[in-house]
Structure formats: C-alpha cells, structure tokens
mmCIF file of C-alpha atoms in Angstrom:
data_model
loop_
_atom_site.group_PDB
_atom_site.id
_atom_site.type_symbol
_atom_site.label_atom_id
_atom_site.label_comp_id
_atom_site.label_asym_id
_atom_site.label_seq_id
_atom_site.Cartn_x
_atom_site.Cartn_y
_atom_site.Cartn_z
ATOM 1 C CA MET A 1 115.787 116.551 59.772
ATOM 2 C CA LEU A 2 113.345 118.915 58.217
ATOM 3 C CA GLU A 3 112.810 118.230 54.215
ATOM 4 C CA VAL A 4 111.273 121.638 52.792
ATOM 5 C CA PHE A 5 109.874 121.050 49.403
ATOM 6 C CA VAL A 6 108.959 124.305 47.570
ATOM 7 C CA ASP A 7 107.466 125.567 44.441
ATOM 8 C CA ALA A 8 105.747 128.158 42.041
ATOM 9 C CA ALA A 9 102.798 128.158 39.958
ATOM 10 C CA THR A 10 102.445 130.571 37.049
ATOM 11 C CA ALA A 11 99.051 131.360 34.596
ATOM 12 C CA GLY A 12 97.728 134.118 32.801
ATOM 13 C CA THR A 13 98.674 137.552 30.782
ATOM 14 C CA PRO A 14 99.998 139.551 32.927
ATOM 15 C CA GLN A 15 101.839 136.581 34.976
ATOM 16 C CA VAL A 16 100.336 135.736 38.036
ATOM 17 C CA SER A 17 101.747 133.503 40.794
ATOM 18 C CA ALA A 18 101.258 131.903 43.884
ATOM 19 C CA VAL A 19 103.491 129.013 45.989
ATOM 20 C CA GLY A 20 103.827 126.590 48.070
ATOM 21 C CA VAL A 21 105.466 124.748 50.781
ATOM 22 C CA PHE A 22 105.381 121.615 52.137
ATOM 23 C CA ILE A 23 107.608 121.140 55.222
ATOM 24 C CA ARG A 24 107.913 117.078 56.834
ATOM 25 C CA GLY A 25 110.052 115.577 60.004
ATOM 26 C CA GLU A 26 111.065 116.392 63.480
ATOM 27 C CA GLY A 27 106.789 116.499 64.467
ATOM 28 C CA HIS A 28 106.343 118.680 61.852
ATOM 29 C CA SER A 29 103.831 117.887 58.810
ATOM 30 C CA ILE A 30 102.876 121.822 57.719
ATOM 31 C CA GLN A 31 100.875 122.808 54.188
ATOM 32 C CA TRP A 32 101.511 126.812 53.730
ATOM 33 C CA SER A 33 100.702 128.190 50.872
ATOM 34 C CA GLU A 34 100.138 132.481 49.467
ATOM 35 C CA TYR A 35 98.874 134.241 46.459
ATOM 36 C CA VAL A 36 101.590 136.024 45.455
ATOM 37 C CA GLY A 37 100.541 138.096 42.671
ATOM 38 C CA GLU A 38 102.226 139.228 39.304
ATOM 39 C CA MET A 39 105.404 138.138 38.609
ATOM 40 C CA ASP A 40 106.899 135.304 36.617
ATOM 41 C CA ASN A 41 107.736 131.534 37.440
ATOM 42 C CA HIS A 42 110.866 132.237 38.275
ATOM 43 C CA THR A 43 110.405 134.995 40.339
ATOM 44 C CA ALA A 44 108.142 133.084 41.954
ATOM 45 C CA GLU A 45 110.236 130.129 42.261
ATOM 46 C CA PHE A 46 113.029 132.501 43.803
ATOM 47 C CA THR A 47 110.211 133.503 46.384
ATOM 48 C CA ALA A 48 108.830 130.341 47.567
ATOM 49 C CA LEU A 49 112.571 128.708 48.641
ATOM 50 C CA VAL A 50 112.457 132.311 50.317
ATOM 51 C CA LYS A 51 108.869 131.775 52.390
ATOM 52 C CA GLY A 52 109.845 127.752 53.095
ATOM 53 C CA LEU A 53 113.160 129.002 55.324
ATOM 54 C CA GLU A 54 111.280 132.038 56.987
ATOM 55 C CA LEU A 55 108.654 129.054 57.850
ATOM 56 C CA ALA A 56 111.706 126.912 58.363
ATOM 57 C CA SER A 57 113.556 129.223 61.031
ATOM 58 C CA GLY A 58 110.317 128.971 62.941
ATOM 59 C CA LEU A 59 110.636 125.544 63.841
ATOM 60 C CA SER A 60 113.921 124.821 63.903
ATOM 61 C CA SER A 61 117.291 125.885 64.214
ATOM 62 C CA GLY A 62 119.489 122.131 62.936
ATOM 63 C CA MET A 63 119.770 120.779 59.761
ATOM 64 C CA VAL A 64 117.302 121.013 57.316
ATOM 65 C CA SER A 65 116.727 119.651 53.008
ATOM 66 C CA ILE A 66 115.477 122.094 50.351
ATOM 67 C CA LYS A 67 113.921 120.319 47.529
ATOM 68 C CA SER A 68 112.452 122.175 44.516
ATOM 69 C CA ASP A 69 111.982 121.725 41.063
ATOM 70 C CA SER A 70 113.363 124.354 39.513
ATOM 71 C CA GLN A 71 116.514 123.871 38.160
ATOM 72 C CA VAL A 72 117.514 128.294 38.283
ATOM 73 C CA THR A 73 117.336 128.437 42.393
ATOM 74 C CA VAL A 74 118.507 125.181 43.219
ATOM 75 C CA ASP A 75 122.221 125.859 40.628
ATOM 76 C CA ALA A 76 121.814 129.135 42.263
ATOM 77 C CA PHE A 77 121.515 128.601 46.119
ATOM 78 C CA GLU A 78 124.124 126.200 45.716
ATOM 79 C CA ARG A 79 126.796 128.331 44.224
ATOM 80 C CA GLY A 80 125.647 131.223 46.137
ATOM 81 C CA SER A 81 125.066 133.989 42.693
ATOM 82 C CA ILE A 82 123.103 134.152 39.844
ATOM 83 C CA LYS A 83 123.596 136.719 36.725
ATOM 84 C CA ASN A 84 120.450 138.058 36.563
ATOM 85 C CA PRO A 85 119.960 141.489 38.465
ATOM 86 C CA LYS A 86 116.566 141.170 38.851
ATOM 87 C CA PHE A 87 116.403 137.823 42.017
ATOM 88 C CA LYS A 88 119.532 138.921 43.237
ATOM 89 C CA PRO A 89 117.926 140.178 46.568
ATOM 90 C CA LEU A 90 115.828 136.838 46.562
ATOM 91 C CA LEU A 91 118.726 134.530 46.803
ATOM 92 C CA ALA A 92 120.473 136.945 48.908
ATOM 93 C CA ARG A 93 117.799 136.676 51.746
ATOM 94 C CA ALA A 94 117.659 133.177 50.757
ATOM 95 C CA LEU A 95 121.328 132.664 51.674
ATOM 96 C CA GLU A 96 120.731 135.035 54.682
ATOM 97 C CA LEU A 97 118.379 132.500 55.722
ATOM 98 C CA GLY A 98 119.454 129.004 55.032
ATOM 99 C CA GLY A 99 122.839 130.259 57.400
ATOM 100 C CA LEU A 100 120.629 130.701 60.275
ATOM 101 C CA PHE A 101 120.497 126.021 60.187
ATOM 102 C CA ASP A 102 123.730 124.434 61.525
ATOM 103 C CA PHE A 103 123.403 122.067 58.081
ATOM 104 C CA CYS A 104 121.036 123.972 55.145
ATOM 105 C CA PHE A 105 121.680 122.365 51.788
ATOM 106 C CA ILE A 106 119.482 122.208 48.495
ATOM 107 C CA LYS A 107 118.224 119.315 45.740
ATOM 108 C CA TRP A 108 116.645 119.756 42.611
ATOM 109 C CA ILE A 109 114.269 116.773 42.900
ATOM 110 C CA PRO A 110 111.496 116.143 39.241
ATOM 111 C CA ASP A 111 107.735 117.801 39.889
ATOM 112 C CA SER A 112 106.747 113.902 40.164
ATOM 113 C CA GLN A 113 108.591 114.213 43.603
ATOM 114 C CA ASN A 114 107.359 117.754 44.757
ATOM 115 C CA ARG A 115 103.979 116.666 44.018
ATOM 116 C CA ALA A 116 102.375 117.947 47.306
ATOM 117 C CA ALA A 117 104.305 121.955 46.985
ATOM 118 C CA ASP A 118 102.973 122.035 43.316
ATOM 119 C CA ALA A 119 99.260 121.156 44.394
ATOM 120 C CA LEU A 120 99.059 123.733 47.062
ATOM 121 C CA ALA A 121 100.447 126.456 44.530
ATOM 122 C CA ARG A 122 98.017 125.590 42.208
ATOM 123 C CA THR A 123 94.927 125.461 44.634
ATOM 124 C CA GLU A 124 95.852 128.964 45.627
ATOM 125 C CA LEU A 125 96.251 130.365 42.023
ATOM 126 C CA ARG A 126 93.438 128.752 40.848
ATOM 127 C CA LYS A 127 91.965 130.922 44.043
ATOM 128 C CA HIS A 128 92.818 134.502 42.573
ATOM 129 C CA LYS A 129 91.844 133.764 38.760
#
C-alpha cells in the first residue's frame, strides 16, 4: 500500500501557493513539491490532492491511502461532490485518478501528522517569495 501525504502552503496578498507531496510504501519514498502561483489555500489543497494521485498512479495500481489535513478536501473526496463550482474540476480529476486504483481512500489527519508534506510545500513557497 502507498501512503500519500498531501498539503499546501499559501501566503501573501495576492495569495500565492505551493504544494507538497510525500509518498511512502511499496519500496518508495518520494518527496515532491511545486510552486503553483496565485490561488487560495483550498484550491491549492485540491491541487495537491490531484498531484499526489497523479504521482501515485505511476507507482502502483493497487491500494493507496491519501492523508490530508484539509477537512474540505477530505470531505469532498469522500462524498464525491462539492458545492463550490470553483473546486469541481479539481475534484473531478481527483476522483478520476482515484478510480485507477484497486482501492483508494482518504483520511483527515492533524497537522502534526502531515509535517513532511507541509515542510515540502512551505519550503517551495519560500523559494518563490
């Protein structure tokens, strides 16, 4: 099973964001981050989820456990829907990618358990400030 930890960091006015993904399991330990530019934190969290699933899909088609400290992202993925139309394309992409795995589930975790992905996102954001 792959564990995929995803997070975003957002700062400033206008808001700029970076995302971080940490993947472990099945012999993998991958740290990835990207500056994603002007966007709010919720959009960045959905972007991190999509990127985490994209990266994981290249590693395994079996079981993936996604971990996020964004309650909005976790709830939307679990329900398969979200009211805010701004997030619908990102959620649709995440659900599409989740369908590539035999088993794909998501779990909310506290910030204290998501430090690796958080550090990746924050470090990437600092590089671009």
